[in-house]
Coordinates of C-alpha atoms in Angstrom, one line a residue:
R1 CA 48.6 10.3 119.7
F2 CA 50.5 7.2 121.0
P3 CA 48.6 4.0 120.7
L4 CA 50.0 2.5 124.0
G5 CA 50.2 5.7 126.1
R6 CA 52.7 8.4 126.7
N7 CA 56.2 7.8 125.3
L8 CA 58.9 8.5 127.8
R9 CA 62.6 8.2 127.1
P10 CA 64.2 5.1 128.5
S11 CA 66.5 7.2 130.7
T12 CA 63.4 9.0 132.1
L13 CA 61.7 5.7 132.8
R14 CA 64.7 4.3 134.5
L15 CA 64.9 7.4 136.8
L16 CA 61.2 7.1 137.6
I17 CA 61.6 3.4 138.4
I18 CA 64.6 4.0 140.6
G19 CA 62.6 6.7 142.4
L20 CA 59.7 4.4 142.9
Y21 CA 61.7 1.5 144.2
A22 CA 63.8 3.8 146.5
L23 CA 61.1 6.2 147.8
Y24 CA 58.4 3.7 148.7
P25 CA 60.5 1.6 151.1
L26 CA 62.1 4.8 152.5
G27 CA 58.7 6.3 153.2
C28 CA 57.5 3.1 154.9
I29 CA 60.6 2.9 157.1
L30 CA 60.3 6.6 158.2
R31 CA 56.6 6.1 158.8
L32 CA 57.0 3.0 160.9
A33 CA 60.2 3.9 162.7
P34 CA 60.0 4.3 166.5
A35 CA 60.5 7.9 167.7
A36 CA 61.7 9.3 171.0
D37 CA 58.8 11.6 171.6
E38 CA 55.4 12.6 170.1
G39 CA 56.8 15.5 168.1
A40 CA 59.4 13.3 166.4
A41 CA 56.9 10.6 165.8
L42 CA 54.6 13.1 164.0
A43 CA 57.5 14.5 162.0
L44 CA 58.5 11.0 160.9
D45 CA 54.9 10.0 160.1
V46 CA 54.4 13.1 158.0
A47 CA 57.8 12.7 156.2
G48 CA 57.1 9.0 155.6
L49 CA 53.6 9.7 154.2
S50 CA 54.9 12.5 152.0
I51 CA 57.6 10.2 150.6
V52 CA 55.1 7.4 150.0
A53 CA 52.8 9.9 148.3
A54 CA 55.6 10.9 146.0
S55 CA 56.3 7.3 145.1
L56 CA 52.6 6.9 144.3
V57 CA 52.8 9.9 142.0
I58 CA 55.7 8.3 140.2
F59 CA 53.7 5.1 140.0
A60 CA 50.8 7.0 138.3
V61 CA 53.2 8.5 135.8
L62 CA 54.7 5.1 135.1
A63 CA 51.2 3.6 134.7
G64 CA 50.5 5.9 131.8
S65 CA 53.8 5.2 130.0
S66 CA 53.9 3.2 126.8
L67 CA 56.1 0.5 128.3
Q68 CA 53.9 -0.1 131.3
R69 CA 50.9 -0.2 129.1
Q70 CA 52.7 -2.6 126.7
S71 CA 53.4 -4.9 129.7
Q72 CA 49.7 -5.0 130.6
E73 CA 48.0 -4.8 127.2
E74 CA 46.0 -7.5 125.5
E75 CA 47.9 -9.7 123.1
A76 CA 45.7 -8.7 120.2
K77 CA 46.7 -5.1 120.5
L78 CA 50.4 -5.7 120.3
D79 CA 52.5 -6.4 117.2
E80 CA 54.9 -9.4 117.1
R81 CA 58.0 -7.3 118.3
E82 CA 56.1 -5.8 121.2
L83 CA 54.6 -9.1 122.2
A84 CA 58.0 -10.9 122.2
E85 CA 59.6 -8.0 124.1
R86 CA 56.7 -8.1 126.7
N87 CA 57.0 -11.9 127.1
R88 CA 60.7 -11.8 127.7
A89 CA 60.3 -9.0 130.2
A90 CA 57.5 -10.9 132.0
Y91 CA 59.7 -14.0 132.3
V92 CA 62.5 -12.0 133.8
A93 CA 60.2 -10.0 136.0
H94 CA 58.5 -13.2 137.3
S95 CA 62.0 -14.6 138.2
L96 CA 63.0 -11.4 140.0
F97 CA 59.7 -11.2 141.9
A98 CA 59.9 -14.8 142.9
G99 CA 63.4 -14.2 144.1
I100 CA 62.4 -11.1 146.1
V101 CA 59.5 -13.0 147.8
L102 CA 61.8 -16.0 148.5
L103 CA 64.4 -13.9 150.1
G104 CA 61.8 -12.1 152.2
V105 CA 60.3 -15.4 153.4
M106 CA 63.9 -16.7 154.2
Y107 CA 64.6 -13.5 156.2
L108 CA 61.4 -13.9 158.1
M109 CA 62.2 -17.5 159.0
I110 CA 65.7 -16.8 160.0
A111 CA 64.9 -13.6 161.9
K112 CA 62.0 -15.3 163.8
D113 CA 64.3 -18.1 164.8
L114 CA 67.2 -15.8 165.9
V115 CA 64.8 -13.5 167.9
A116 CA 63.0 -16.5 169.5
N117 CA 66.4 -17.9 170.7
G118 CA 67.6 -14.4 171.9
K119 CA 70.7 -14.7 169.6
L120 CA 70.1 -11.5 167.6
M121 CA 67.5 -8.8 167.6
L122 CA 66.3 -8.3 164.0
W123 CA 63.2 -6.4 162.8
L124 CA 60.1 -8.4 162.2
P125 CA 56.7 -7.2 161.0
E126 CA 54.4 -7.1 164.0
T127 CA 51.5 -4.8 163.2
G128 CA 49.0 -4.4 160.5
D129 CA 50.9 -1.2 159.4
H130 CA 54.0 -3.3 158.9
W131 CA 52.2 -5.9 156.8
N132 CA 50.4 -3.3 154.8
G133 CA 53.7 -1.6 153.9
I134 CA 55.1 -5.0 152.8
F135 CA 51.9 -6.0 150.9
W136 CA 51.6 -2.7 149.0
G137 CA 55.3 -2.6 148.2
L138 CA 55.1 -6.1 146.7
L139 CA 52.1 -5.1 144.7
L140 CA 53.9 -2.1 143.3
A141 CA 56.8 -4.3 142.4
A142 CA 54.6 -6.9 140.8
L143 CA 52.8 -4.3 138.7
T144 CA 55.9 -2.4 137.6
L145 CA 58.7 -5.1 137.2
P146 CA 57.8 -6.1 133.6
G147 CA 57.9 -2.4 132.5
A148 CA 61.0 -1.9 134.5
V149 CA 62.8 -4.8 132.7
M150 CA 61.7 -3.4 129.3
A151 CA 63.0 0.1 130.3
W152 CA 66.4 -1.3 131.2
R153 CA 66.6 -3.3 128.0
R154 CA 65.4 -0.6 125.7
Q155 CA 67.9 1.6 123.9
P156 CA 67.2 5.2 122.9
E157 CA 67.2 4.2 119.3
D158 CA 64.4 1.6 120.0
E159 CA 61.9 4.4 120.8
D160 CA 58.9 4.8 118.6
I161 CA 58.5 8.5 118.1
G162 CA 54.8 9.2 117.3

């Protein structure tokens, strides 16, 4: 019915994006947080995995949305307005993603230095689980940022109702 996927209202897309960007890191933090005993560790692990799973369900819903598909569609399948909108969103998303990665690398550099000198104890990724959480979070951001930018720029009257 909709050539580029399911049409969701911009307000719904924004809520889903906020949910994705809030739930995934929260789930990772809960899952990787140290616990006092085995029971607490299991509870944190289950809670973290459940929250990560909820964020992946949100990602699946977003992946089928018209804006997400527009951000990934071939140029030949988009009209001029959609292509221009997608290109502007991709530019902004690239800038945001580069800034996020740069801030992360700066944090790692500064934290490593401060920890090595004993000046301040900051969290640093140490295990494969830590790096997996970071990698998959960055991948989710890279895949969804262009659609997120379009969702924030789109007004309700911009919606194409099939």
